[in-house]
Coordinates of C-alpha atoms in Angstrom, one line a residue:
Chain A
M181 CA 0.0 0.0 0.0
D182 CA 2.3 2.7 -1.2
V183 CA 1.2 6.3 -1.0
T184 CA 1.8 8.9 -3.7
P185 CA 2.4 12.5 -2.7
E186 CA -1.0 13.3 -4.3
Q187 CA -2.7 10.7 -2.1
A188 CA -0.9 11.9 0.9
K189 CA -2.0 15.5 0.2
A190 CA -5.6 14.4 -0.4
G191 CA -5.5 12.3 2.8
M192 CA -4.1 15.2 4.8
D193 CA -6.7 17.6 3.5
L194 CA -9.4 15.1 4.5
W195 CA -8.0 14.8 8.0
M196 CA -7.7 18.5 8.4
G197 CA -11.2 18.9 7.3
W198 CA -12.4 16.4 9.9
A199 CA -10.3 18.1 12.5
Q200 CA -11.8 21.5 11.7
H201 CA -15.4 20.4 11.0
G202 CA -15.8 17.2 12.9
V203 CA -18.4 16.6 15.6
G204 CA -17.7 19.3 18.1
G205 CA -14.2 19.8 16.9
R206 CA -11.1 18.0 18.2
R207 CA -11.4 19.6 21.6
G208 CA -15.0 18.6 21.9
H209 CA -14.3 14.9 22.3
L210 CA -13.5 15.1 25.9
A211 CA -16.2 17.6 26.7
E212 CA -18.3 15.4 28.9
G213 CA -15.6 14.7 31.4
P214 CA -13.0 16.9 33.0
P215 CA -12.0 20.2 31.3
A216 CA -10.5 19.3 27.9
L217 CA -6.8 18.7 28.1
P218 CA -4.7 20.6 25.6
L219 CA -4.0 18.0 22.9
S220 CA -0.4 17.3 22.3
G221 CA -0.8 18.0 18.5
R222 CA 2.0 18.7 16.2
V223 CA 2.2 19.1 12.5
I224 CA 4.3 16.6 10.7
D225 CA 7.4 18.1 9.1
R226 CA 7.3 17.0 5.5
S227 CA 10.5 18.7 4.4
P228 CA 12.6 16.6 2.0
G229 CA 14.9 14.3 3.9
V230 CA 12.9 14.2 7.1
R231 CA 12.0 10.7 8.0
H232 CA 9.1 9.5 10.1
H233 CA 7.6 6.5 11.6
P234 CA 5.8 4.2 9.1
G235 CA 2.2 5.5 8.8
D236 CA 3.1 9.1 9.6
V237 CA 1.5 10.2 6.3
A238 CA -2.0 10.4 7.8
R239 CA -1.0 12.1 11.0
V240 CA -1.7 15.7 11.0
A241 CA -1.5 16.0 14.8
E242 CA -0.7 13.3 17.3
L243 CA -2.6 12.8 20.5
G244 CA -0.9 12.0 23.7
V245 CA -1.1 8.2 24.6
F246 CA -3.1 8.8 27.8
D247 CA -5.5 11.1 26.0
V248 CA -6.1 8.2 23.6
L249 CA -6.3 5.4 26.2
H250 CA -8.8 7.4 28.3
S251 CA -11.1 8.5 25.5
L252 CA -11.3 5.3 23.5
R253 CA -15.0 4.4 23.3
A254 CA -16.7 1.7 21.2
I255 CA -18.4 3.5 18.3
R256 CA -21.3 1.8 16.7
E257 CA -22.7 4.5 14.4
F258 CA -20.7 5.6 11.4
E259 CA -20.6 8.3 8.7
P260 CA -20.4 6.7 5.3
D261 CA -17.2 8.5 4.0
P262 CA -14.5 6.0 3.1
I263 CA -11.4 5.8 5.3
P264 CA -8.3 6.9 3.3
D265 CA -5.9 4.2 2.4
D266 CA -3.1 5.9 4.3
A267 CA -5.2 5.8 7.5
I268 CA -5.9 2.1 7.0
A269 CA -2.2 1.4 6.5
T270 CA -1.4 3.4 9.8
I271 CA -4.0 1.4 11.7
L272 CA -2.8 -2.0 10.4
E273 CA 0.8 -0.9 11.0
A274 CA -0.1 -0.3 14.7
G275 CA -1.6 -3.7 14.8
T276 CA 1.6 -5.3 13.8
R277 CA 3.5 -3.6 16.6
A278 CA 1.8 -5.8 19.2
P279 CA 3.8 -8.2 21.3
S280 CA 3.3 -12.0 20.7
P281 CA 4.7 -15.1 22.3
Q282 CA 8.2 -15.6 21.0
N283 CA 7.5 -12.7 18.6
S284 CA 5.5 -15.2 16.5
Q285 CA 3.2 -12.4 15.1
P286 CA 0.4 -14.9 14.5
W287 CA -2.0 -12.3 13.1
A288 CA -3.4 -11.6 9.6
F289 CA -5.8 -8.9 8.5
I290 CA -8.3 -8.7 5.7
V291 CA -9.5 -5.2 4.8
V292 CA -13.0 -5.1 3.4
R293 CA -14.1 -1.9 1.8
D294 CA -16.2 -3.2 -1.2
P295 CA -19.9 -2.4 -0.4
A296 CA -21.2 -5.7 -1.9
T297 CA -18.9 -7.8 0.3
R298 CA -19.8 -5.7 3.3
A299 CA -23.5 -6.2 2.6
Q300 CA -23.0 -10.0 2.3
I301 CA -21.1 -10.1 5.6
A302 CA -23.6 -7.8 7.4
E303 CA -26.3 -10.2 6.4
I304 CA -24.5 -13.0 8.0
Y305 CA -23.8 -11.0 11.1
R306 CA -27.4 -9.9 11.4
R307 CA -28.6 -13.5 11.1
V308 CA -26.2 -14.8 13.8
W309 CA -27.1 -12.0 16.1
N310 CA -30.8 -12.6 15.7
L311 CA -30.2 -16.3 16.3
V312 CA -28.5 -15.7 19.7
K313 CA -30.2 -12.5 20.9
E314 CA -33.3 -14.0 22.5
P315 CA -31.9 -17.3 23.8
V316 CA -29.0 -15.5 25.4
Y317 CA -30.4 -12.2 26.5
G318 CA -34.2 -12.6 26.5
D319 CA -36.2 -9.5 25.8
I320 CA -33.5 -6.9 25.6
D321 CA -35.9 -4.0 25.9
A322 CA -37.1 -5.5 29.3
I323 CA -33.6 -5.7 30.9
E324 CA -33.7 -3.7 34.2
D325 CA -30.1 -2.6 34.4
R326 CA -30.1 0.6 32.3
S327 CA -26.5 0.5 31.0
Q328 CA -26.8 -3.2 30.0
R329 CA -30.2 -2.5 28.3
R330 CA -28.7 0.4 26.4
L331 CA -25.6 -1.5 25.4
L332 CA -27.6 -4.4 24.0
Q333 CA -30.0 -2.1 22.2
A334 CA -27.0 -0.4 20.7
T335 CA -25.7 -3.8 19.6
D336 CA -29.1 -4.6 18.1
R337 CA -29.0 -1.3 16.1
L338 CA -25.5 -2.2 15.0
A339 CA -26.5 -5.6 13.8
A340 CA -29.3 -4.0 11.8
A341 CA -26.9 -1.7 9.9
V342 CA -23.3 -2.8 10.5
D343 CA -22.4 -2.3 6.8
E344 CA -23.0 1.5 7.2
A345 CA -19.5 1.3 8.5
P346 CA -17.4 2.0 5.3
L347 CA -14.6 -0.4 6.5
F348 CA -14.3 -3.8 8.0
I349 CA -11.1 -5.2 9.2
F350 CA -11.0 -9.0 9.9
A351 CA -8.4 -9.7 12.6
M352 CA -7.4 -13.3 12.2
L353 CA -5.3 -15.9 14.0
D354 CA -2.8 -17.6 11.5
R355 CA -1.9 -20.8 13.2
S356 CA 0.9 -21.5 10.7
K357 CA 2.9 -18.7 12.4
L358 CA 2.9 -20.4 15.8
G359 CA 5.9 -22.7 15.4
V360 CA 6.1 -25.0 18.4
M361 CA 3.1 -23.4 20.0
V362 CA 0.8 -25.4 17.8
T363 CA 0.7 -29.1 16.9
P364 CA 2.3 -30.0 13.5
D365 CA -1.1 -30.4 11.9
L366 CA -1.9 -26.8 13.0
Q367 CA -5.0 -28.0 14.7
T368 CA -4.3 -27.8 18.5
L369 CA -3.0 -24.7 20.2
L370 CA -0.7 -25.4 23.1
E371 CA -1.3 -21.9 24.6
P372 CA -4.7 -20.8 23.3
S373 CA -4.9 -17.7 25.6
S374 CA -1.5 -16.4 24.5
A375 CA -2.2 -17.1 20.8
Y376 CA -5.5 -15.3 20.7
G377 CA -4.1 -12.8 23.1
A378 CA -1.6 -11.7 20.6
V379 CA -4.3 -11.0 18.0
W380 CA -6.3 -9.1 20.7
A381 CA -3.3 -7.1 21.5
A382 CA -3.0 -6.2 17.8
I383 CA -6.7 -5.3 17.9
E384 CA -6.3 -3.0 20.8
N385 CA -3.4 -1.3 19.1
M386 CA -5.6 -0.8 16.0
L387 CA -8.4 0.6 18.0
L388 CA -6.0 3.1 19.7
A389 CA -4.5 4.0 16.4
A390 CA -7.9 4.5 14.8
R391 CA -9.1 6.6 17.6
A392 CA -5.9 8.8 17.3
L393 CA -7.0 9.3 13.7
E394 CA -10.6 10.1 14.7
V395 CA -11.8 6.8 13.2
G396 CA -14.3 5.0 15.4
A397 CA -14.5 1.2 15.7
I398 CA -16.4 -1.7 17.3
T399 CA -15.1 -5.2 17.7
T400 CA -17.6 -7.9 17.2
N401 CA -17.7 -11.2 19.1
L402 CA -19.9 -13.5 17.2
T403 CA -17.2 -14.5 14.7
R404 CA -17.1 -18.1 15.7
L405 CA -20.6 -18.5 14.6
M406 CA -20.0 -16.6 11.4
D407 CA -16.7 -18.3 10.5
T408 CA -17.8 -21.0 8.1
E409 CA -19.9 -18.6 5.9
V410 CA -17.4 -15.7 6.1
R411 CA -14.6 -18.1 5.2
Q412 CA -16.3 -18.8 1.8
I413 CA -16.6 -15.1 1.0
L414 CA -13.1 -14.0 2.1
G415 CA -11.4 -17.3 1.0
Y416 CA -9.1 -17.8 3.9
P417 CA -7.4 -21.2 4.4
E418 CA -8.2 -23.7 7.1
H419 CA -5.3 -22.7 9.3
V420 CA -6.6 -19.2 9.6
E421 CA -9.7 -18.2 11.7
T422 CA -11.4 -14.9 12.4
V423 CA -10.8 -13.6 15.9
S424 CA -12.9 -10.5 15.6
M425 CA -14.5 -8.4 12.8
L426 CA -13.9 -4.7 13.4
A427 CA -16.3 -2.3 11.8
L428 CA -14.8 1.2 11.4
G429 CA -15.8 4.6 10.3
R430 CA -15.9 8.2 11.3
P431 CA -18.3 8.5 14.3
R432 CA -21.7 9.7 13.5
A433 CA -23.2 12.0 16.1
P434 CA -24.3 11.6 18.8
A435 CA -21.6 8.9 18.9
R436 CA -18.3 10.4 19.7
F437 CA -15.0 9.7 21.6
G438 CA -14.8 10.7 25.3
P439 CA -14.4 9.5 28.8
T440 CA -15.4 5.9 29.6
T441 CA -17.1 4.3 32.6
R442 CA -15.2 1.5 34.2
R443 CA -14.9 -0.1 37.5
P444 CA -12.2 1.8 39.5
V445 CA -8.7 0.4 40.2
G446 CA -9.6 0.0 43.8
E447 CA -12.3 -2.6 42.9
V448 CA -10.3 -4.7 40.4
G449 CA -6.9 -4.2 41.9
H450 CA -5.4 -6.2 44.8
S451 CA -2.2 -5.7 46.7
E452 CA 0.2 -8.6 47.3
R453 CA -2.7 -11.1 47.8
W454 CA -6.2 -11.4 46.5
G455 CA -8.6 -9.3 48.6
R456 CA -6.0 -6.9 50.1
P457 CA -7.0 -3.3 49.1
I458 CA -4.6 -1.5 46.8
Chain B
M73 CA -4.4 3.9 46.3
D74 CA -4.7 7.6 47.2
V75 CA -1.7 9.7 46.6
T76 CA -0.7 12.4 49.0
P77 CA 0.9 15.7 47.7
E78 CA 4.3 14.5 49.3
Q79 CA 4.1 11.2 47.4
A80 CA 3.2 13.0 44.2
K81 CA 6.1 15.3 44.6
A82 CA 8.4 12.4 45.3
G83 CA 7.1 10.4 42.4
M84 CA 7.5 13.5 40.1
D85 CA 11.1 14.0 41.3
L86 CA 11.8 10.4 40.6
W87 CA 10.3 10.6 37.1
M88 CA 12.1 13.7 36.3
G89 CA 15.3 12.2 37.5
W90 CA 14.7 9.3 35.1
A91 CA 14.0 11.6 32.3
Q92 CA 17.1 13.6 32.9
H93 CA 19.5 10.8 33.7
G94 CA 17.9 7.7 32.3
V95 CA 19.6 5.4 29.7
G96 CA 20.5 7.7 26.9
G97 CA 18.0 10.3 28.0
R98 CA 14.5 10.4 26.8
R99 CA 15.5 11.2 23.2
G100 CA 17.9 8.4 23.2
H101 CA 15.2 5.7 23.1
L102 CA 14.5 5.9 19.4
A103 CA 18.2 6.3 18.6
E104 CA 18.6 3.1 16.7
G105 CA 15.8 3.9 14.2
P106 CA 14.9 6.9 12.3
P107 CA 16.1 10.3 13.7
A108 CA 14.5 10.7 17.1
L109 CA 11.1 12.5 16.8
P110 CA 10.4 15.4 19.0
L111 CA 8.5 14.0 21.9
S112 CA 5.2 15.6 22.4
G113 CA 5.9 16.3 26.0
R114 CA 4.0 18.7 28.2
V115 CA 4.3 19.5 31.9
I116 CA 1.1 18.9 33.8
D117 CA -0.4 22.0 35.3
R118 CA -0.9 21.3 38.9
S119 CA -2.5 24.7 39.9
P120 CA -5.3 24.4 42.4
G121 CA -8.6 23.6 40.7
V122 CA -7.1 22.1 37.6
R123 CA -8.5 18.6 37.0
H124 CA -6.7 15.9 35.1
H125 CA -7.3 12.3 33.9
P126 CA -7.0 9.7 36.6
G127 CA -3.4 8.8 37.0
D128 CA -2.0 12.1 35.8
V129 CA 0.1 12.5 38.9
A130 CA 2.9 10.5 37.5
R131 CA 3.0 12.1 34.1
V132 CA 5.7 14.7 33.7
A133 CA 5.5 14.6 30.0
E134 CA 3.2 12.7 27.7
L135 CA 4.4 10.8 24.7
G136 CA 2.4 10.7 21.6
V137 CA 0.4 7.6 21.0
F138 CA 2.3 6.6 17.9
D139 CA 5.6 7.2 19.5
V140 CA 4.6 4.8 22.2
L141 CA 3.0 2.1 19.8
H142 CA 6.1 2.1 17.7
S143 CA 8.7 2.0 20.4
L144 CA 7.2 -0.6 22.8
R145 CA 9.6 -3.4 23.2
A146 CA 9.6 -6.3 25.5
I147 CA 12.0 -5.5 28.3
R148 CA 13.6 -8.5 30.1
E149 CA 16.3 -6.8 32.2
F150 CA 15.4 -4.4 35.0
E151 CA 16.9 -2.0 37.4
P152 CA 16.0 -2.8 41.0
D153 CA 14.4 0.6 42.0
P154 CA 10.9 0.3 43.1
I155 CA 8.1 1.6 40.8
P156 CA 6.3 4.5 42.5
D157 CA 2.7 3.8 43.7
D158 CA 1.3 6.5 41.5
A159 CA 2.9 5.0 38.4
I160 CA 1.4 1.6 39.3
A161 CA -2.0 3.2 39.7
T162 CA -1.6 4.9 36.3
I163 CA -0.7 1.6 34.7
L164 CA -3.6 -0.3 36.2
E165 CA -6.0 2.5 35.4
A166 CA -4.9 2.2 31.7
G167 CA -5.7 -1.5 32.0
T168 CA -9.2 -0.8 33.1
R169 CA -9.9 1.4 30.0
A170 CA -9.7 -1.7 27.7
P171 CA -12.9 -2.7 25.8
S172 CA -14.6 -5.9 26.7
P173 CA -17.6 -7.9 25.5
Q174 CA -20.8 -6.2 26.7
N175 CA -18.5 -4.0 28.9
S176 CA -18.1 -6.9 31.2
Q177 CA -14.6 -5.8 32.3
P178 CA -13.7 -9.4 33.3
W179 CA -10.3 -8.5 34.6
A180 CA -8.6 -8.4 38.0
F181 CA -5.0 -7.4 38.9
I182 CA -2.7 -8.4 41.7
V183 CA 0.2 -6.2 42.3
V184 CA 3.2 -7.9 43.8
R185 CA 6.1 -5.8 45.2
D186 CA 7.1 -7.9 48.3
P187 CA 10.6 -9.4 47.6
A188 CA 9.8 -12.6 49.4
T189 CA 6.6 -13.2 47.4
R190 CA 8.5 -12.3 44.2
A191 CA 11.2 -14.8 45.0
Q192 CA 8.7 -17.5 45.7
I193 CA 7.0 -16.9 42.4
A194 CA 10.2 -16.6 40.5
E195 CA 11.2 -20.0 41.8
I196 CA 8.0 -21.5 40.3
Y197 CA 8.5 -19.7 37.1
R198 CA 12.1 -21.0 36.8
R199 CA 11.0 -24.5 37.5
V200 CA 8.2 -24.5 34.9
W201 CA 10.5 -22.9 32.3
N202 CA 13.2 -25.5 32.8
L203 CA 10.5 -28.2 32.6
V204 CA 9.3 -27.1 29.2
K205 CA 12.5 -25.6 27.7
E206 CA 14.2 -28.7 26.4
P207 CA 11.1 -30.8 25.4
V208 CA 9.6 -27.9 23.5
Y209 CA 12.7 -26.0 22.1
G210 CA 15.5 -28.5 22.3
D211 CA 19.0 -27.1 22.8
I212 CA 18.2 -23.4 22.5
D213 CA 21.9 -22.5 22.0
A214 CA 21.9 -24.7 18.9
I215 CA 18.9 -23.0 17.2
E216 CA 20.0 -21.8 13.8
D217 CA 17.7 -18.9 13.3
R218 CA 19.6 -16.0 15.0
S219 CA 16.6 -13.9 16.2
Q220 CA 14.8 -17.0 17.5
R221 CA 18.0 -18.2 19.3
R222 CA 18.5 -14.8 20.9
L223 CA 15.0 -14.5 21.9
L224 CA 15.0 -17.9 23.7
Q225 CA 18.3 -17.2 25.3
A226 CA 16.8 -13.9 26.6
T227 CA 13.8 -15.9 28.0
D228 CA 16.3 -18.2 29.6
R229 CA 18.1 -15.4 31.3
L230 CA 14.7 -13.9 32.3
A231 CA 13.7 -17.1 34.0
A232 CA 16.9 -17.2 35.9
A233 CA 16.3 -13.8 37.5
V234 CA 12.8 -12.7 36.9
D235 CA 12.5 -11.4 40.5
E236 CA 15.0 -8.8 39.7
A237 CA 12.0 -7.0 38.4
P238 CA 10.8 -4.8 41.3
L239 CA 7.1 -5.4 40.3
F240 CA 4.9 -8.2 39.2
I241 CA 1.4 -7.5 38.0
F242 CA -0.8 -10.6 37.6
A243 CA -3.5 -10.0 35.0
M244 CA -6.3 -12.3 35.8
L245 CA -9.6 -13.4 34.2
D246 CA -12.5 -13.2 36.7
R247 CA -15.2 -15.4 35.3
S248 CA -17.7 -14.1 37.8
K249 CA -17.9 -10.9 35.8
L250 CA -18.9 -12.6 32.5
G251 CA -22.7 -12.7 33.0
V252 CA -24.4 -14.8 30.3
M253 CA -21.0 -15.4 28.7
V254 CA -20.2 -18.1 31.1
T255 CA -22.2 -21.1 32.4
P256 CA -23.8 -20.5 35.8
D257 CA -21.3 -22.6 37.5
L258 CA -18.6 -20.3 36.2
Q259 CA -16.8 -23.2 34.6
T260 CA -17.3 -22.9 30.9
L261 CA -16.7 -19.9 28.8
L262 CA -19.1 -19.4 25.9
E263 CA -16.6 -17.2 24.0
P264 CA -13.2 -18.0 25.3
S265 CA -11.3 -15.9 22.8
S266 CA -13.3 -12.7 23.7
A267 CA -13.1 -13.3 27.4
Y268 CA -9.3 -13.8 27.4
G269 CA -9.1 -11.2 24.7
A270 CA -10.5 -8.5 27.1
V271 CA -7.7 -9.3 29.6
W272 CA -5.1 -9.2 26.8
A273 CA -6.4 -5.8 25.6
A274 CA -6.0 -4.6 29.2
I275 CA -2.5 -6.0 29.3
E276 CA -1.6 -4.2 26.1
N277 CA -3.0 -1.0 27.6
M278 CA -0.8 -1.5 30.7
L279 CA 2.3 -2.2 28.6
L280 CA 1.7 1.0 26.6
A281 CA 1.0 3.1 29.7
A282 CA 4.2 1.6 31.4
R283 CA 6.2 2.4 28.3
A284 CA 5.0 6.0 28.4
L285 CA 6.2 6.2 32.0
E286 CA 9.5 4.7 31.0
V287 CA 8.7 1.4 32.8
G288 CA 9.6 -1.7 30.9
A289 CA 7.7 -4.9 31.0
I290 CA 7.5 -8.4 29.8
T291 CA 4.4 -10.6 29.6
T292 CA 5.0 -14.3 30.6
N293 CA 3.1 -17.1 29.0
L294 CA 3.6 -20.2 31.2
T295 CA 1.0 -19.1 33.7
R296 CA -1.3 -22.1 33.1
L297 CA 1.5 -24.4 34.3
M298 CA 2.1 -22.1 37.3
D299 CA -1.5 -21.5 38.2
T300 CA -2.0 -24.1 40.9
E301 CA 1.0 -23.1 42.9
V302 CA 0.7 -19.4 42.4
R303 CA -2.9 -19.5 43.4
Q304 CA -1.9 -20.8 46.8
I305 CA 0.6 -18.0 47.3
L306 CA -1.7 -15.2 46.1
G307 CA -4.9 -16.7 47.4
Y308 CA -7.3 -16.0 44.5
P309 CA -10.5 -18.0 44.3
E310 CA -11.5 -20.7 41.9
H311 CA -13.4 -18.5 39.4
V312 CA -10.2 -16.4 38.9
E313 CA -7.2 -17.5 36.8
T314 CA -4.0 -16.0 35.8
V315 CA -3.8 -15.0 32.2
S316 CA -0.3 -13.5 32.2
M317 CA 2.2 -12.5 34.8
L318 CA 3.9 -9.2 33.9
A319 CA 7.3 -8.4 35.2
L320 CA 8.0 -4.7 35.3
G321 CA 10.8 -2.3 36.1
R322 CA 13.0 0.4 34.7
P323 CA 14.9 -1.0 31.7
R324 CA 18.5 -1.9 32.6
A325 CA 21.0 -1.1 29.8
P326 CA 21.5 -2.4 27.2
A327 CA 17.8 -3.1 27.3
R328 CA 15.8 0.0 26.2
F329 CA 12.7 1.1 24.3
G330 CA 13.1 1.7 20.5
P331 CA 11.9 0.5 17.1
T332 CA 10.6 -3.0 16.8
T333 CA 11.0 -5.6 14.0
R334 CA 7.8 -6.9 12.6
R335 CA 6.6 -8.4 9.3
P336 CA 5.3 -5.6 7.2
V337 CA 1.7 -4.8 6.6
G338 CA 2.1 -5.9 3.0
E339 CA 2.8 -9.5 4.3
V340 CA 0.1 -9.8 6.9
G341 CA -2.6 -7.7 5.2
H342 CA -5.0 -8.7 2.6
S343 CA -7.4 -6.6 0.5
E344 CA -11.0 -7.7 0.1
R345 CA -10.1 -11.4 0.0
W346 CA -7.3 -13.6 1.4
G347 CA -4.3 -13.4 -0.8
R348 CA -5.0 -10.2 -2.6
P349 CA -2.1 -7.7 -1.9
I350 CA -2.9 -4.6 0.0

């Protein structure tokens, strides 16, 4: 995915347009929480001879790592504008920077932009979601816990229109990369958690990179149920499996990045032994 | 883990000391790759009334997210100085920001600083590594592939002295948090990859936050073999299991952060269908 100067220019203009005219402006994304922090933005110096990290092309300004970590929300509603190729390359590149057991890098990624393919896959996703929805969650509109109810309703809306996202990235586990960590027939993982974990670390890196580029994303978790059918569409071999399908796009208001709600460290952290407060 | 102004001051002095006198200085960490990028540092404004993200206390300067993503290396050799409490809190806090299926947040963390406990656990780790080393890898000094050989030799050295790291963080899966995604007896995960994946996303966030604070870390992958014994030491209940033990500390030279070697996007990425170049 080489980028010509013209493409880079076009990509940059697009990003600058988003930055200037996006939902609430760049500063607006943290508006619900503490006063917005000054973003650690910087304009990339493109003078001849100046070298950058791979993927720098798309970066007009760079957010601080904690700004990104603390404002990464799942985005489930997307604007239809395509994500520029250089942004996609930057996101995938971030994925490849993840750690993996013995640096095996057991991941692979399939980028799906084609509307017809997205529609086919969306149809499968919708069918699988509708299959599990009631048996697993019952009547989601009747769930008492408000945040759980809203989350499942949002998932339901996502399933109805996931291909509104202009970009899918399939994050896959490629068992042929696992060396001694898989049986020679590539069927049995010796350390399943670490193998899948490497792909999930790559996914987290991609979510963070996407958020830094103002691209929203949601990871989907029904991929095991979809795998047989999706495999026929995307043509991946037997030793490869989908770990998660990511749907990506520019957040459509009211969806936006911002502070997230999590159980505090005091609840999930323990000091020296289980149960001792931190 | 509340932080008094005195602790915050002490922590800040320590970080500033590291920044000024650390291995090669802050700019030195990228020295092996392209010319060092200007770090997007900023000094936190601590005037009364100014609010920050949780964990801001330890942040003297904030690295850009891509600087961090692209310079995160596994660190296996550590200086013995303790990691300040506010840095630990910042790292754990970053972990809690990870996404998880239905926002279940199925993680828990045990922080181990006590030297006696670290020594006990290191002894178990060493024993397990020595148990698997030869059957799985053969004579590691005879491995032909240079980077594989060096990686395994580094793992061997780590196993010999893992408790030189002043801090362990056990990243755990707490199955009681999984709601409908686990059977009622908490024994069988309905979506193992997503459940472990949430913990691995939290681990990746912690690695990135640690790196931003100049704290190095390595994730270990033999935890399934260690779990029974470690459980007795750390006292965690049956529905909780260790996903990875992280060893953390300030990198000891020649270990340092910097560019990483990965298969390029062109090799692991596919466009629209498996096998089509990106």
